[in-house]
XYZ file of C-alpha atoms in Angstrom:
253
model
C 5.691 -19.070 29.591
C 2.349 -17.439 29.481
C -0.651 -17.982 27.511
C -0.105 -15.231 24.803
C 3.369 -16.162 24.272
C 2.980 -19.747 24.173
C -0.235 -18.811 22.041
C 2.162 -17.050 19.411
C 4.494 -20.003 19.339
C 1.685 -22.675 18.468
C 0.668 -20.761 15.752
C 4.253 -20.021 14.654
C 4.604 -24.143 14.697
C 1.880 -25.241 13.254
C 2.381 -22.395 10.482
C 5.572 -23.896 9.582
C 4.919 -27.804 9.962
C 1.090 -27.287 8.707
C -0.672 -29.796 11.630
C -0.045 -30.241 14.875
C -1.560 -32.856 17.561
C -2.526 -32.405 20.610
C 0.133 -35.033 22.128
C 2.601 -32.781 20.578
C 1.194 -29.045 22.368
C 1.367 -31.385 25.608
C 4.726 -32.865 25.277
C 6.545 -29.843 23.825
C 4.926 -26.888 26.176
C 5.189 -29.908 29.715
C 1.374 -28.258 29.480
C -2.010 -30.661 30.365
C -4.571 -31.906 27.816
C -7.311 -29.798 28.935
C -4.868 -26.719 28.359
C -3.703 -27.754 24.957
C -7.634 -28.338 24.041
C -8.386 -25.017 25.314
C -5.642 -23.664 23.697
C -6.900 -24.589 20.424
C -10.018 -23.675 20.491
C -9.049 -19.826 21.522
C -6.911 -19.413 18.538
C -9.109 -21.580 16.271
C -12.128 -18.620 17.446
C -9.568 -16.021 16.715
C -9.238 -17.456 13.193
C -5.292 -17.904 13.835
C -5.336 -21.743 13.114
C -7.872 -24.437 11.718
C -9.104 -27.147 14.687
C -9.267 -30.431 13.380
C -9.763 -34.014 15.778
C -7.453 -34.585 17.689
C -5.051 -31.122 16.593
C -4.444 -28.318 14.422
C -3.901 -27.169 11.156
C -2.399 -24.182 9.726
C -4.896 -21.482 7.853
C -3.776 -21.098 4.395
C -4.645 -17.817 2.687
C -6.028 -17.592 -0.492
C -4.746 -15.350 -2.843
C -6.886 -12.755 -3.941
C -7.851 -13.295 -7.642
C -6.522 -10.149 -9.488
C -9.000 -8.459 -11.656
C -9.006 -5.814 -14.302
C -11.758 -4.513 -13.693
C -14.480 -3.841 -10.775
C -17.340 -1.146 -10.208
C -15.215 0.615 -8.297
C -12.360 0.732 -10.796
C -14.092 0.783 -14.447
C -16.040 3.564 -15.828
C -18.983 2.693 -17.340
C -19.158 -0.943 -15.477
C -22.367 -1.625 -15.569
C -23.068 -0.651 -19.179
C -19.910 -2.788 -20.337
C -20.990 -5.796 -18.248
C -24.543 -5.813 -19.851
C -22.569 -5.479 -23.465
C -20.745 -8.313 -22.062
C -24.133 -10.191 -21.083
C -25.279 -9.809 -24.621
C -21.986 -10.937 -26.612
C -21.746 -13.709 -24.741
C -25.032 -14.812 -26.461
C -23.682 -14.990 -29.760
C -21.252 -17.695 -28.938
C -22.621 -21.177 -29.659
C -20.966 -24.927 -27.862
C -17.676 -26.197 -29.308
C -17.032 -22.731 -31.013
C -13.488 -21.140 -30.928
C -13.760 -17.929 -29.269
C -10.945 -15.095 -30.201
C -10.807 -12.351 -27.195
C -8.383 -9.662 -26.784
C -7.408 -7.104 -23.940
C -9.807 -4.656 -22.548
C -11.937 -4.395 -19.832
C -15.246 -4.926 -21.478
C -13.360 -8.194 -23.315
C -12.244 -9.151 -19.627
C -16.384 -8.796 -18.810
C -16.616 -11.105 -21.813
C -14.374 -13.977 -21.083
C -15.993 -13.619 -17.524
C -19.277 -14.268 -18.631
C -18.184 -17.049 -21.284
C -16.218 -19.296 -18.359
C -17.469 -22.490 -17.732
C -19.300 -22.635 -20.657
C -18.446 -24.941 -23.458
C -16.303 -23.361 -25.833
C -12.493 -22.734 -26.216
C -11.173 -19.172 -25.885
C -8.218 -18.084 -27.276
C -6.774 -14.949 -25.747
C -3.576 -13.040 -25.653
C -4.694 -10.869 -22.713
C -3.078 -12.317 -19.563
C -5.360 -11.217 -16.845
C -8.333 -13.150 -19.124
C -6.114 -16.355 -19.680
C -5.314 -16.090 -15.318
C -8.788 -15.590 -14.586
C -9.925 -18.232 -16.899
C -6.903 -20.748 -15.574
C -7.534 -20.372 -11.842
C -11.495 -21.079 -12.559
C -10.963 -24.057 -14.132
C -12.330 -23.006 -17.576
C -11.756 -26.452 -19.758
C -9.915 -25.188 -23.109
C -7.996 -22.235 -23.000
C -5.720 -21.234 -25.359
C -3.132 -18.629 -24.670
C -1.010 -16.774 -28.002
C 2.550 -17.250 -27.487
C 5.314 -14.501 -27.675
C 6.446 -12.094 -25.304
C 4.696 -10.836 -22.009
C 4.393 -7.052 -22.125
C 4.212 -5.889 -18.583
C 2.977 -2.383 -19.470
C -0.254 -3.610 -21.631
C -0.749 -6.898 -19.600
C -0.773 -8.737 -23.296
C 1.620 -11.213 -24.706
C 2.645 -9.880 -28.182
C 3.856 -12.412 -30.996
C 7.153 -11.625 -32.634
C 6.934 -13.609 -35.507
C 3.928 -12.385 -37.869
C 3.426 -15.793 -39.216
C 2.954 -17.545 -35.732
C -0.786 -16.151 -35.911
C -1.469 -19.222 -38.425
C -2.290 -21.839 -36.028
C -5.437 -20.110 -34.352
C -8.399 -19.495 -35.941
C -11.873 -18.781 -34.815
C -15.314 -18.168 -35.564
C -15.666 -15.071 -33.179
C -12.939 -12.339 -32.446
C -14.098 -9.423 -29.634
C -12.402 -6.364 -29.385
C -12.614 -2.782 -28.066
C -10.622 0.359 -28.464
C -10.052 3.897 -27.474
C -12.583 5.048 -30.212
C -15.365 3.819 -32.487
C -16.109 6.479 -35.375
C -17.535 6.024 -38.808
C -14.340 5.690 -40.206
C -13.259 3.053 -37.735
C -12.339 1.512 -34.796
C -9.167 3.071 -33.564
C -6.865 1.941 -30.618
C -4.129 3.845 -28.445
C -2.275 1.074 -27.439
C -0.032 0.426 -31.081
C 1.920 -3.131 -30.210
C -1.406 -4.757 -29.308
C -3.153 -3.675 -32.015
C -0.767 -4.943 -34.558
C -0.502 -8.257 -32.625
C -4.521 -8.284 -33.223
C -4.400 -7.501 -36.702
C -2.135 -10.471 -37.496
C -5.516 -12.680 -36.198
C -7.942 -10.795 -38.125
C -8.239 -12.635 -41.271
C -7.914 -15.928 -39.275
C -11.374 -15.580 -37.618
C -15.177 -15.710 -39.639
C -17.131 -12.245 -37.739
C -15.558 -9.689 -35.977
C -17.340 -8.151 -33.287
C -16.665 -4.870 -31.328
C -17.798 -4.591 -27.684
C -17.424 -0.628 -26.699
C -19.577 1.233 -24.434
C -21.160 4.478 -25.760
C -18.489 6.788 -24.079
C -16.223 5.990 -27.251
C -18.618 6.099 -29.903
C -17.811 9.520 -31.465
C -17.511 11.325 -34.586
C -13.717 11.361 -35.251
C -10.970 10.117 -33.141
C -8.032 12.484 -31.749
C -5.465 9.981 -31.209
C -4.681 6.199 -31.706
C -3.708 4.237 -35.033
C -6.582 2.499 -37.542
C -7.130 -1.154 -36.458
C -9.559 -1.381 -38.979
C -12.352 -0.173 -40.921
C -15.996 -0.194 -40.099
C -16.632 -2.317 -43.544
C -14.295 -4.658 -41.764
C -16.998 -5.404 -38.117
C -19.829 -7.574 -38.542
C -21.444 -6.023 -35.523
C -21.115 -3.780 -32.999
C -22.706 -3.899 -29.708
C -22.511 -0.671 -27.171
C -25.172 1.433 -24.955
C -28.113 3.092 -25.865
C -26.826 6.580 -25.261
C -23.908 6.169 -28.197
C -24.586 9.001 -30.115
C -27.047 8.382 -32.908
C -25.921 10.287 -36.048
C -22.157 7.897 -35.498
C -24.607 4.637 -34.902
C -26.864 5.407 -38.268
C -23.661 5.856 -40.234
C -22.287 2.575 -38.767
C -25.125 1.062 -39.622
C -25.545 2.024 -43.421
C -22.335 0.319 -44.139
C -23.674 -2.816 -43.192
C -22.800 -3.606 -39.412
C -25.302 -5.228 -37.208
C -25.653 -2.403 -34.055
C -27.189 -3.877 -31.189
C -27.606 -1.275 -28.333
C -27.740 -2.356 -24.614
């Protein structure tokens, strides 16, 4: 046998029985010490298999934490991550934090792991992240997983009842003085159900969907109904005035 093929079968060994010693490589392949030492260290400078004393261990690959969002994916990802930044400063310790899907939301539960306060969340790529990173108290809505939306909708309205919260953050497809609308219908009504469960509603948007009136998407609510609003300077000022005489707090990033 030569060296690349006996190379290919040490790595398909110790792959499948995770550690091998170096008694083993020399009784199995009839090969000398020296050569099973020098074995290993080839494929451990390859990267094809971990050297540890005395033997071997298999490389395990990490799975690649899935994301929603990235600057190479997201529009408007670095004004969204400094709205992010600044709702994440509204949230005190030991406070229950309500945050739904979206990718400025995602920014937001980002920014708000590790920290001490419990996040409740129907949005599974948020409750994933916040799981593999070992945030201490999340809570995750039950119901059904919606593939499509990435959310998991309730489908019994009075389920809602056991969460509450002091904050709730949410986006949607358009902010205008009428409202904040959203596109995505069976997420939206799975919000509204919390809405009267939580104390201030807060809507993280970037300026892109600040605009006068919205062409598509259902109501989620009224702008009477946000406490504040936070979104980039360049949201266009006649909507953010208007916004702002019915009594929500605007802070622009």
């Amino acid at each position: 046998m030569n060296e690349i093929s006996r190379h290919n079968e040490i790595v398909a060994m110790v792959n499948g029985k995770g550690m091998l010693r170096v008694t083993e490589l020399v009784s199995y392949f009839s090969i000398s010490p020296a050569t099973a030492r020098r074995d290993i260290t080839k494929l451990d400078q390859e990267g094809r298999v971990k050297k540890v004393r005395n033997g071997i261990m298999r490389i395990e690959e990490k799975k690649p934490i899935w994301a929603p969002i990235g600057n190479n994916n997201t529009d408007h990802y670095h004004e969204k991550a400094r709205i992010a930044i600044r709702a994440a400063k509204l949230c005190g310790a030991d406070e229950n934090i309500v945050i739904n899907c979206g990718s400025t939301a995602f920014l937001l539960g980002r920014e708000l792991c590790g920290k001490n306060v419990s996040i409740i969340t129907n949005y599974f790529p948020l409750a994933c992240y916040l799981i593999e990173h070992d945030h201490e108290n999340v809570i995750i809505m039950g119901g059904l997983y919606n593939k499509t939306q990435n959310i998991i909708l309730n489908p019994i309205a009075n389920i809602t009842d056991s969460y509450a919260g002091k904050w709730m953050f949410t986006s949607g497809k358009t902010l205008t003085p009428n409202g904040l609308y959203k596109n995505e219908i069976l997420g939206a009504v799975a919000e509204q159900q919390i809405l009267e469960k939580i104390e201030k509603l807060v809507v993280v948007v970037d300026s892109s969907k600040i605009e006068t009136k919205a062409n598509s998407g259902m109501l989620f609510c009224p702008v009477n109904k946000i406490d504040i609003l936070i979104t980039g300077k360049q949201a266009n000022k006649e909507v953010i005035e208007s916004i702002k005489e019915q009594g929500v707090d605007v802070i622009l990033v």
